[in-house]
mmCIF file with all atom_site columns, C-alpha atoms in Angstrom:
data_model
loop_
_atom_site.group_PDB
_atom_site.id
_atom_site.type_symbol
_atom_site.label_atom_id
_atom_site.label_alt_id
_atom_site.label_comp_id
_atom_site.label_asym_id
_atom_site.label_entity_id
_atom_site.label_seq_id
_atom_site.pdbx_PDB_ins_code
_atom_site.Cartn_x
_atom_site.Cartn_y
_atom_site.Cartn_z
_atom_site.occupancy
_atom_site.B_iso_or_equiv
_atom_site.pdbx_formal_charge
_atom_site.auth_seq_id
_atom_site.auth_comp_id
_atom_site.auth_asym_id
_atom_site.auth_atom_id
_atom_site.pdbx_PDB_model_num
ATOM 1  C CA . MET A 1 1  ? 44.739  -14.480 7.919   1.00 0.00 ? 76  MET A CA 1
ATOM 2  C CA . THR A 1 2  ? 41.476  -14.075 6.099   1.00 0.00 ? 77  THR A CA 1
ATOM 3  C CA . ASP A 1 3  ? 40.818  -14.784 2.486   1.00 0.00 ? 78  ASP A CA 1
ATOM 4  C CA . SER A 1 4  ? 38.330  -12.277 1.123   1.00 0.00 ? 79  SER A CA 1
ATOM 5  C CA . THR A 1 5  ? 38.072  -13.849 -2.325  1.00 0.00 ? 80  THR A CA 1
ATOM 6  C CA . ASN A 1 6  ? 35.282  -16.207 -1.195  1.00 0.00 ? 81  ASN A CA 1
ATOM 7  C CA . GLU A 1 7  ? 33.028  -13.473 0.222   1.00 0.00 ? 82  GLU A CA 1
ATOM 8  C CA . THR A 1 8  ? 29.967  -12.380 -1.722  1.00 0.00 ? 83  THR A CA 1
ATOM 9  C CA . THR A 1 9  ? 28.644  -8.863  -1.283  1.00 0.00 ? 84  THR A CA 1
ATOM 10 C CA . ILE A 1 10 ? 25.119  -7.793  -2.169  1.00 0.00 ? 85  ILE A CA 1
ATOM 11 C CA . THR A 1 11 ? 25.187  -4.109  -2.914  1.00 0.00 ? 86  THR A CA 1
ATOM 12 C CA . ASP A 1 12 ? 21.570  -3.100  -3.535  1.00 0.00 ? 87  ASP A CA 1
ATOM 13 C CA . THR A 1 13 ? 18.436  -5.213  -3.202  1.00 0.00 ? 88  THR A CA 1
ATOM 14 C CA . SER A 1 14 ? 15.885  -2.386  -3.034  1.00 0.00 ? 89  SER A CA 1
ATOM 15 C CA . ALA A 1 15 ? 13.434  -1.518  -5.759  1.00 0.00 ? 90  ALA A CA 1
ATOM 16 C CA . PRO A 1 16 ? 14.386  1.304   -8.101  1.00 0.00 ? 91  PRO A CA 1
ATOM 17 C CA . ALA A 1 17 ? 13.103  4.768   -7.209  1.00 0.00 ? 92  ALA A CA 1
ATOM 18 C CA . TRP A 1 18 ? 11.060  4.980   -10.406 1.00 0.00 ? 93  TRP A CA 1
ATOM 19 C CA . LEU A 1 19 ? 9.014   1.868   -9.560  1.00 0.00 ? 94  LEU A CA 1
ATOM 20 C CA . ILE A 1 20 ? 6.293   3.937   -7.863  1.00 0.00 ? 95  ILE A CA 1
ATOM 21 C CA . PRO A 1 21 ? 6.509   7.607   -8.821  1.00 0.00 ? 96  PRO A CA 1
ATOM 22 C CA . ASP A 1 22 ? 5.593   10.213  -6.204  1.00 0.00 ? 97  ASP A CA 1
ATOM 23 C CA . LYS A 1 23 ? 2.302   11.064  -7.934  1.00 0.00 ? 98  LYS A CA 1
ATOM 24 C CA . VAL A 1 24 ? 1.184   7.416   -7.925  1.00 0.00 ? 99  VAL A CA 1
ATOM 25 C CA . TYR A 1 25 ? 2.155   7.130   -4.248  1.00 0.00 ? 100 TYR A CA 1
ATOM 26 C CA . ASP A 1 26 ? 0.074   10.226  -3.425  1.00 0.00 ? 101 ASP A CA 1
ATOM 27 C CA . VAL A 1 27 ? -2.937  8.892   -5.332  1.00 0.00 ? 102 VAL A CA 1
ATOM 28 C CA . LEU A 1 28 ? -2.712  5.452   -3.692  1.00 0.00 ? 103 LEU A CA 1
ATOM 29 C CA . LYS A 1 29 ? -2.417  7.062   -0.270  1.00 0.00 ? 104 LYS A CA 1
ATOM 30 C CA . TRP A 1 30 ? -5.514  9.190   -0.916  1.00 0.00 ? 105 TRP A CA 1
ATOM 31 C CA . VAL A 1 31 ? -7.452  6.191   -2.234  1.00 0.00 ? 106 VAL A CA 1
ATOM 32 C CA . GLY A 1 32 ? -6.433  3.983   0.701   1.00 0.00 ? 107 GLY A CA 1
ATOM 33 C CA . LEU A 1 33 ? -7.012  6.536   3.447   1.00 0.00 ? 108 LEU A CA 1
ATOM 34 C CA . VAL A 1 34 ? -10.038 8.452   2.135   1.00 0.00 ? 109 VAL A CA 1
ATOM 35 C CA . VAL A 1 35 ? -11.821 6.957   -0.866  1.00 0.00 ? 110 VAL A CA 1
ATOM 36 C CA . LEU A 1 36 ? -12.097 3.256   0.028   1.00 0.00 ? 111 LEU A CA 1
ATOM 37 C CA . PRO A 1 37 ? -13.212 3.767   3.649   1.00 0.00 ? 112 PRO A CA 1
ATOM 38 C CA . ALA A 1 38 ? -15.758 6.374   2.543   1.00 0.00 ? 113 ALA A CA 1
ATOM 39 C CA . LEU A 1 39 ? -16.994 4.077   -0.214  1.00 0.00 ? 114 LEU A CA 1
ATOM 40 C CA . ALA A 1 40 ? -17.365 1.215   2.279   1.00 0.00 ? 115 ALA A CA 1
ATOM 41 C CA . VAL A 1 41 ? -19.461 3.391   4.606   1.00 0.00 ? 116 VAL A CA 1
ATOM 42 C CA . PHE A 1 42 ? -21.552 4.573   1.657   1.00 0.00 ? 117 PHE A CA 1
ATOM 43 C CA . ALA A 1 43 ? -22.146 0.989   0.471   1.00 0.00 ? 118 ALA A CA 1
ATOM 44 C CA . GLN A 1 44 ? -23.105 -0.095  4.004   1.00 0.00 ? 119 GLN A CA 1
ATOM 45 C CA . THR A 1 45 ? -25.530 2.781   4.482   1.00 0.00 ? 120 THR A CA 1
ATOM 46 C CA . VAL A 1 46 ? -27.207 2.700   1.088   1.00 0.00 ? 121 VAL A CA 1
ATOM 47 C CA . GLY A 1 47 ? -27.148 -1.090  0.760   1.00 0.00 ? 122 GLY A CA 1
ATOM 48 C CA . THR A 1 48 ? -28.836 -1.523  4.117   1.00 0.00 ? 123 THR A CA 1
ATOM 49 C CA . ALA A 1 49 ? -31.385 1.198   3.347   1.00 0.00 ? 124 ALA A CA 1
ATOM 50 C CA . VAL A 1 50 ? -32.472 -0.393  0.073   1.00 0.00 ? 125 VAL A CA 1
ATOM 51 C CA . GLY A 1 51 ? -32.192 -3.988  1.272   1.00 0.00 ? 126 GLY A CA 1
ATOM 52 C CA . TRP A 1 52 ? -29.460 -5.050  -1.133  1.00 0.00 ? 127 TRP A CA 1
ATOM 53 C CA . ASP A 1 53 ? -28.380 -8.647  -0.500  1.00 0.00 ? 128 ASP A CA 1
ATOM 54 C CA . GLY A 1 54 ? -24.757 -8.001  -1.530  1.00 0.00 ? 129 GLY A CA 1
ATOM 55 C CA . THR A 1 55 ? -24.119 -5.274  1.046   1.00 0.00 ? 130 THR A CA 1
ATOM 56 C CA . GLY A 1 56 ? -22.069 -7.357  3.463   1.00 0.00 ? 131 GLY A CA 1
ATOM 57 C CA . ILE A 1 57 ? -19.714 -8.828  0.884   1.00 0.00 ? 132 ILE A CA 1
ATOM 58 C CA . THR A 1 58 ? -19.252 -5.457  -0.821  1.00 0.00 ? 133 THR A CA 1
ATOM 59 C CA . VAL A 1 59 ? -18.325 -3.736  2.435   1.00 0.00 ? 134 VAL A CA 1
ATOM 60 C CA . THR A 1 60 ? -15.972 -6.575  3.357   1.00 0.00 ? 135 THR A CA 1
ATOM 61 C CA . VAL A 1 61 ? -14.165 -6.383  0.017   1.00 0.00 ? 136 VAL A CA 1
ATOM 62 C CA . LEU A 1 62 ? -13.880 -2.577  0.117   1.00 0.00 ? 137 LEU A CA 1
ATOM 63 C CA . THR A 1 63 ? -12.588 -2.636  3.682   1.00 0.00 ? 138 THR A CA 1
ATOM 64 C CA . ALA A 1 64 ? -10.055 -5.370  2.913   1.00 0.00 ? 139 ALA A CA 1
ATOM 65 C CA . LEU A 1 65 ? -8.842  -3.475  -0.155  1.00 0.00 ? 140 LEU A CA 1
ATOM 66 C CA . GLY A 1 66 ? -8.512  -0.262  1.839   1.00 0.00 ? 141 GLY A CA 1
ATOM 67 C CA . THR A 1 67 ? -6.540  -2.100  4.514   1.00 0.00 ? 142 THR A CA 1
ATOM 68 C CA . LEU A 1 68 ? -4.246  -3.660  1.914   1.00 0.00 ? 143 LEU A CA 1
ATOM 69 C CA . VAL A 1 69 ? -3.494  -0.296  0.294   1.00 0.00 ? 144 VAL A CA 1
ATOM 70 C CA . GLY A 1 70 ? -2.942  1.286   3.707   1.00 0.00 ? 145 GLY A CA 1
ATOM 71 C CA . VAL A 1 71 ? -0.493  -1.399  4.810   1.00 0.00 ? 146 VAL A CA 1
ATOM 72 C CA . VAL A 1 72 ? 1.496   -1.233  1.568   1.00 0.00 ? 147 VAL A CA 1
ATOM 73 C CA . ILE A 1 73 ? 1.670   2.558   1.738   1.00 0.00 ? 148 ILE A CA 1
ATOM 74 C CA . GLY A 1 74 ? 2.589   2.405   5.429   1.00 0.00 ? 149 GLY A CA 1
ATOM 75 C CA . ALA A 1 75 ? 5.398   -0.046  4.739   1.00 0.00 ? 150 ALA A CA 1
ATOM 76 C CA . SER A 1 76 ? 6.682   2.203   1.952   1.00 0.00 ? 151 SER A CA 1
ATOM 77 C CA . GLU A 1 77 ? 6.534   5.186   4.302   1.00 0.00 ? 152 GLU A CA 1
ATOM 78 C CA . LEU A 1 78 ? 8.564   3.353   6.948   1.00 0.00 ? 153 LEU A CA 1
ATOM 79 C CA . LYS A 1 79 ? 11.144  2.228   4.417   1.00 0.00 ? 154 LYS A CA 1
ATOM 80 C CA . ALA A 1 80 ? 11.522  5.780   3.139   1.00 0.00 ? 155 ALA A CA 1
ATOM 81 C CA . ARG A 1 81 ? 11.653  7.270   6.653   1.00 0.00 ? 156 ARG A CA 1
ATOM 82 C CA . TYR A 1 82 ? 14.414  4.960   7.826   1.00 0.00 ? 157 TYR A CA 1
ATOM 83 C CA . GLY A 1 83 ? 16.411  5.117   4.605   1.00 0.00 ? 158 GLY A CA 1
ATOM 84 C CA . LEU A 1 84 ? 15.741  1.571   3.502   1.00 0.00 ? 159 LEU A CA 1
ATOM 85 C CA . ALA A 1 85 ? 14.315  2.556   0.117   1.00 0.00 ? 160 ALA A CA 1
ATOM 86 C CA . ALA A 1 86 ? 16.341  3.468   -2.957  1.00 0.00 ? 161 ALA A CA 1
#
């Protein structure tokens, strides 16, 4: 015999669908995959050409930000693809 009165069931732990609307997702994907990498290359090229001392740190920050956005978007894509999202 089993007593099911002591069992706890978690029904839904995912974020609501409205948390990141489709338009915001599309913009973040574009920024992460196109804008930030292009901006990093631009900063590297122009900064080096004009001898700007902050070139290295600027490129590092832009690249790290682009990677962060890409990973978050990629994780969201996987969750949606495998039905783990709301």
